[in-house]
Amino acid sequence: MRKFLLYSSFLALIVVASSCNNELRRIEKSNNFEKKLAYADKLYQKKKYNTAQTLYQDLLQVYKGTEKFEGLYYNYAYCSYYVKDYVQAAFHFKNYLDVFPNSPRAVEIDYMQAYCYYKQSPKVSLDQTNTMKAIAQMQTFINNYPQSEKVAEANLVVELCRRKLEKKEFNSAELYYNLGFYKAAGIAFKNLMRNYPDSDKSDGYKIMAIRAYYNYAKNSVEEKQKERYETVISEYLDFADHYPNSKLKVDAEKFYTLAQNNIKSLENEQNKEKSNQ
């Protein structure tokens, strides 16, 4: 009995699906544009975005310039978004604003245009052009609509994008360090601090810069070492000034002490050489 019921349900689904497909084919071939638009709207409400988009596309030229075009194009643009074609969605949202700049939906669409760039933002290891575009677009949105209820979300998107860019920069700096390119690593970690001054990892970037400069000095030719150890001392003093309560201060002090001791050793060696001449 159970198998019979399951089989009957399966047949019913096939009949319904076939009926829907037949109706869709009739609608697609029909010249009754009102009926086609109503059916597209019905599919859109049922979240069948791929099929709705196909019907809307057929109707764009038919309704262009009419009072129904805005609603049609609004749904058409969102179809691209819902099927995760964010490149096309961004294009259509921008085009919507160009065609309907005074629409009551303009704020919403402007936000969605920027949000599409965020949705295109790839993982950290890849090119971050769209991440930077998302930041720029969201910042423009915030500036243009400071009273919008979407501003909080826009600020969150900007923050998430900046974190991703920060992580990418950190990975590059860390790679320089791990490969032994200590001068480049020191510069990269200092740039991280400059680019993300409010980061909760800022003191960590500073200690990595100190560590990198210390290793750079240590691996330098002797005549360059004193000058480069002095850079370590300078970086430590800057660390102590900006992060007096950092948990990493003990590590920073270690490199400060090592740099001082190495400078003293170099000076002693130089004095010995002078006295032997």
PDB file of C-alpha atoms in Angstrom, residues 49-196:
ATOM      1  CA  TYR A  49      14.261  33.091 -11.211  1.00  0.00           C
ATOM      2  CA  ASN A  50      15.925  31.471 -14.211  1.00  0.00           C
ATOM      3  CA  THR A  51      12.628  30.901 -16.012  1.00  0.00           C
ATOM      4  CA  ALA A  52      11.213  34.280 -14.951  1.00  0.00           C
ATOM      5  CA  GLN A  53      14.340  35.995 -16.238  1.00  0.00           C
ATOM      6  CA  THR A  54      13.934  34.407 -19.667  1.00  0.00           C
ATOM      7  CA  LEU A  55      10.372  35.698 -19.945  1.00  0.00           C
ATOM      8  CA  TYR A  56      11.300  39.159 -18.664  1.00  0.00           C
ATOM      9  CA  GLN A  57      14.084  39.362 -21.222  1.00  0.00           C
ATOM     10  CA  ASP A  58      11.575  38.726 -24.013  1.00  0.00           C
ATOM     11  CA  LEU A  59       9.413  41.547 -22.681  1.00  0.00           C
ATOM     12  CA  LEU A  60      12.050  44.265 -22.168  1.00  0.00           C
ATOM     13  CA  GLN A  61      11.656  45.838 -25.598  1.00  0.00           C
ATOM     14  CA  VAL A  62       7.886  45.370 -25.538  1.00  0.00           C
ATOM     15  CA  TYR A  63       7.398  47.408 -22.356  1.00  0.00           C
ATOM     16  CA  LYS A  64      10.298  49.818 -22.661  1.00  0.00           C
ATOM     17  CA  GLY A  65       8.990  53.359 -22.269  1.00  0.00           C
ATOM     18  CA  THR A  66       5.759  52.232 -20.596  1.00  0.00           C
ATOM     19  CA  GLU A  67       4.723  52.579 -16.973  1.00  0.00           C
ATOM     20  CA  LYS A  68       5.213  48.850 -16.436  1.00  0.00           C
ATOM     21  CA  PHE A  69       8.846  48.836 -17.532  1.00  0.00           C
ATOM     22  CA  GLU A  70      10.300  49.918 -14.182  1.00  0.00           C
ATOM     23  CA  GLY A  71       8.709  47.054 -12.240  1.00  0.00           C
ATOM     24  CA  LEU A  72       9.654  44.605 -14.958  1.00  0.00           C
ATOM     25  CA  TYR A  73      13.272  45.749 -15.041  1.00  0.00           C
ATOM     26  CA  TYR A  74      13.446  45.760 -11.243  1.00  0.00           C
ATOM     27  CA  ASN A  75      12.499  42.074 -11.135  1.00  0.00           C
ATOM     28  CA  TYR A  76      14.747  41.312 -14.100  1.00  0.00           C
ATOM     29  CA  ALA A  77      17.780  42.801 -12.339  1.00  0.00           C
ATOM     30  CA  TYR A  78      17.034  40.869  -9.165  1.00  0.00           C
ATOM     31  CA  CYS A  79      16.744  37.638 -11.148  1.00  0.00           C
ATOM     32  CA  SER A  80      20.442  37.968 -12.016  1.00  0.00           C
ATOM     33  CA  TYR A  81      21.226  38.577  -8.360  1.00  0.00           C
ATOM     34  CA  TYR A  82      19.224  35.603  -7.102  1.00  0.00           C
ATOM     35  CA  VAL A  83      20.821  33.203  -9.590  1.00  0.00           C
ATOM     36  CA  LYS A  84      24.200  34.519  -8.342  1.00  0.00           C
ATOM     37  CA  ASP A  85      25.226  36.158 -11.594  1.00  0.00           C
ATOM     38  CA  TYR A  86      26.620  39.147  -9.722  1.00  0.00           C
ATOM     39  CA  VAL A  87      28.407  40.649 -12.721  1.00  0.00           C
ATOM     40  CA  GLN A  88      25.148  40.946 -14.645  1.00  0.00           C
ATOM     41  CA  ALA A  89      23.254  41.978 -11.533  1.00  0.00           C
ATOM     42  CA  ALA A  90      25.657  44.869 -10.892  1.00  0.00           C
ATOM     43  CA  PHE A  91      25.301  45.929 -14.532  1.00  0.00           C
ATOM     44  CA  HIS A  92      21.496  45.869 -14.384  1.00  0.00           C
ATOM     45  CA  PHE A  93      21.307  47.671 -11.031  1.00  0.00           C
ATOM     46  CA  LYS A  94      23.535  50.422 -12.422  1.00  0.00           C
ATOM     47  CA  ASN A  95      21.460  50.601 -15.588  1.00  0.00           C
ATOM     48  CA  TYR A  96      18.296  50.805 -13.493  1.00  0.00           C
ATOM     49  CA  LEU A  97      19.688  53.873 -11.717  1.00  0.00           C
ATOM     50  CA  ASP A  98      20.661  55.440 -15.025  1.00  0.00           C
ATOM     51  CA  VAL A  99      17.143  54.948 -16.405  1.00  0.00           C
ATOM     52  CA  PHE A 100      15.226  55.700 -13.187  1.00  0.00           C
ATOM     53  CA  PRO A 101      17.433  58.090 -11.144  1.00  0.00           C
ATOM     54  CA  ASN A 102      14.436  59.486  -9.249  1.00  0.00           C
ATOM     55  CA  SER A 103      12.815  56.161  -8.471  1.00  0.00           C
ATOM     56  CA  PRO A 104      11.685  55.605  -4.867  1.00  0.00           C
ATOM     57  CA  ARG A 105      13.739  52.412  -5.111  1.00  0.00           C
ATOM     58  CA  ALA A 106      16.933  54.293  -6.025  1.00  0.00           C
ATOM     59  CA  VAL A 107      18.534  53.986  -2.562  1.00  0.00           C
ATOM     60  CA  GLU A 108      17.852  50.252  -2.430  1.00  0.00           C
ATOM     61  CA  ILE A 109      19.231  49.684  -5.934  1.00  0.00           C
ATOM     62  CA  ASP A 110      22.302  51.834  -5.310  1.00  0.00           C
ATOM     63  CA  TYR A 111      23.093  49.681  -2.274  1.00  0.00           C
ATOM     64  CA  MET A 112      22.531  46.471  -4.252  1.00  0.00           C
ATOM     65  CA  GLN A 113      24.869  47.644  -7.002  1.00  0.00           C
ATOM     66  CA  ALA A 114      27.641  48.086  -4.428  1.00  0.00           C
ATOM     67  CA  TYR A 115      26.724  44.835  -2.683  1.00  0.00           C
ATOM     68  CA  CYS A 116      27.193  42.904  -5.921  1.00  0.00           C
ATOM     69  CA  TYR A 117      30.868  43.865  -5.922  1.00  0.00           C
ATOM     70  CA  TYR A 118      31.124  42.518  -2.384  1.00  0.00           C
ATOM     71  CA  LYS A 119      29.518  39.255  -3.525  1.00  0.00           C
ATOM     72  CA  GLN A 120      32.175  39.032  -6.253  1.00  0.00           C
ATOM     73  CA  SER A 121      34.982  39.485  -3.722  1.00  0.00           C
ATOM     74  CA  PRO A 122      37.109  36.314  -3.914  1.00  0.00           C
ATOM     75  CA  LYS A 123      39.096  34.449  -1.280  1.00  0.00           C
ATOM     76  CA  VAL A 124      42.088  36.229   0.231  1.00  0.00           C
ATOM     77  CA  SER A 125      44.741  34.635  -1.973  1.00  0.00           C
ATOM     78  CA  LEU A 126      43.203  35.958  -5.207  1.00  0.00           C
ATOM     79  CA  ASP A 127      43.122  39.398  -6.834  1.00  0.00           C
ATOM     80  CA  GLN A 128      41.112  41.815  -4.673  1.00  0.00           C
ATOM     81  CA  THR A 129      40.004  44.329  -7.324  1.00  0.00           C
ATOM     82  CA  ASN A 130      36.329  43.680  -6.635  1.00  0.00           C
ATOM     83  CA  THR A 131      36.920  43.963  -2.890  1.00  0.00           C
ATOM     84  CA  MET A 132      38.375  47.438  -3.400  1.00  0.00           C
ATOM     85  CA  LYS A 133      35.497  48.331  -5.730  1.00  0.00           C
ATOM     86  CA  ALA A 134      33.032  47.187  -3.069  1.00  0.00           C
ATOM     87  CA  ILE A 135      34.675  49.478  -0.501  1.00  0.00           C
ATOM     88  CA  ALA A 136      34.615  52.429  -2.900  1.00  0.00           C
ATOM     89  CA  GLN A 137      30.997  51.827  -3.930  1.00  0.00           C
ATOM     90  CA  MET A 138      29.806  51.328  -0.354  1.00  0.00           C
ATOM     91  CA  GLN A 139      31.617  54.450   0.808  1.00  0.00           C
ATOM     92  CA  THR A 140      29.971  56.432  -1.976  1.00  0.00           C
ATOM     93  CA  PHE A 141      26.610  55.009  -0.899  1.00  0.00           C
ATOM     94  CA  ILE A 142      27.246  56.019   2.731  1.00  0.00           C
ATOM     95  CA  ASN A 143      28.231  59.526   1.648  1.00  0.00           C
ATOM     96  CA  ASN A 144      25.209  59.910  -0.635  1.00  0.00           C
ATOM     97  CA  TYR A 145      22.635  58.470   1.776  1.00  0.00           C
ATOM     98  CA  PRO A 146      23.903  59.060   5.344  1.00  0.00           C
ATOM     99  CA  GLN A 147      20.379  58.720   6.753  1.00  0.00           C
ATOM    100  CA  SER A 148      19.584  55.433   5.043  1.00  0.00           C
ATOM    101  CA  GLU A 149      18.757  52.407   7.189  1.00  0.00           C
ATOM    102  CA  LYS A 150      21.260  50.530   5.008  1.00  0.00           C
ATOM    103  CA  VAL A 151      24.229  52.577   6.258  1.00  0.00           C
ATOM    104  CA  ALA A 152      24.906  50.166   9.135  1.00  0.00           C
ATOM    105  CA  GLU A 153      25.050  47.242   6.700  1.00  0.00           C
ATOM    106  CA  ALA A 154      27.208  49.251   4.312  1.00  0.00           C
ATOM    107  CA  ASN A 155      29.684  50.019   7.105  1.00  0.00           C
ATOM    108  CA  LEU A 156      29.813  46.327   8.003  1.00  0.00           C
ATOM    109  CA  VAL A 157      30.574  45.404   4.382  1.00  0.00           C
ATOM    110  CA  VAL A 158      33.360  48.005   4.288  1.00  0.00           C
ATOM    111  CA  GLU A 159      34.805  46.567   7.514  1.00  0.00           C
ATOM    112  CA  LEU A 160      34.678  42.976   6.204  1.00  0.00           C
ATOM    113  CA  CYS A 161      36.351  44.037   2.968  1.00  0.00           C
ATOM    114  CA  ARG A 162      39.084  45.911   4.810  1.00  0.00           C
ATOM    115  CA  ARG A 163      39.743  42.856   6.973  1.00  0.00           C
ATOM    116  CA  LYS A 164      40.195  40.783   3.840  1.00  0.00           C
ATOM    117  CA  LEU A 165      42.626  43.297   2.339  1.00  0.00           C
ATOM    118  CA  GLU A 166      44.464  43.464   5.661  1.00  0.00           C
ATOM    119  CA  LYS A 167      44.773  39.671   5.728  1.00  0.00           C
ATOM    120  CA  LYS A 168      46.125  39.645   2.180  1.00  0.00           C
ATOM    121  CA  GLU A 169      48.735  42.285   3.039  1.00  0.00           C
ATOM    122  CA  PHE A 170      49.696  40.358   6.167  1.00  0.00           C
ATOM    123  CA  ASN A 171      50.154  37.158   4.152  1.00  0.00           C
ATOM    124  CA  SER A 172      52.472  38.998   1.750  1.00  0.00           C
ATOM    125  CA  ALA A 173      54.508  40.504   4.593  1.00  0.00           C
ATOM    126  CA  GLU A 174      54.745  37.144   6.324  1.00  0.00           C
ATOM    127  CA  LEU A 175      55.889  35.501   3.089  1.00  0.00           C
ATOM    128  CA  TYR A 176      58.706  38.053   2.741  1.00  0.00           C
ATOM    129  CA  TYR A 177      59.767  37.255   6.299  1.00  0.00           C
ATOM    130  CA  ASN A 178      59.629  33.481   5.845  1.00  0.00           C
ATOM    131  CA  LEU A 179      61.672  33.721   2.638  1.00  0.00           C
ATOM    132  CA  GLY A 180      64.338  35.752   4.447  1.00  0.00           C
ATOM    133  CA  PHE A 181      63.636  39.053   2.679  1.00  0.00           C
ATOM    134  CA  TYR A 182      63.829  40.871   5.995  1.00  0.00           C
ATOM    135  CA  LYS A 183      64.071  44.452   4.767  1.00  0.00           C
ATOM    136  CA  ALA A 184      61.025  43.980   2.510  1.00  0.00           C
ATOM    137  CA  ALA A 185      59.205  42.283   5.400  1.00  0.00           C
ATOM    138  CA  GLY A 186      59.952  45.198   7.743  1.00  0.00           C
ATOM    139  CA  ILE A 187      58.624  47.702   5.227  1.00  0.00           C
ATOM    140  CA  ALA A 188      55.539  45.549   4.534  1.00  0.00           C
ATOM    141  CA  PHE A 189      54.649  45.218   8.230  1.00  0.00           C
ATOM    142  CA  LYS A 190      55.073  48.974   8.734  1.00  0.00           C
ATOM    143  CA  ASN A 191      52.802  49.587   5.744  1.00  0.00           C
ATOM    144  CA  LEU A 192      50.213  47.314   7.376  1.00  0.00           C
ATOM    145  CA  MET A 193      50.266  49.533  10.451  1.00  0.00           C
ATOM    146  CA  ARG A 194      49.945  52.646   8.333  1.00  0.00           C
ATOM    147  CA  ASN A 195      47.120  51.234   6.190  1.00  0.00           C
ATOM    148  CA  TYR A 196      45.155  49.759   9.128  1.00  0.00           C
TER     149      TYR A 196
END
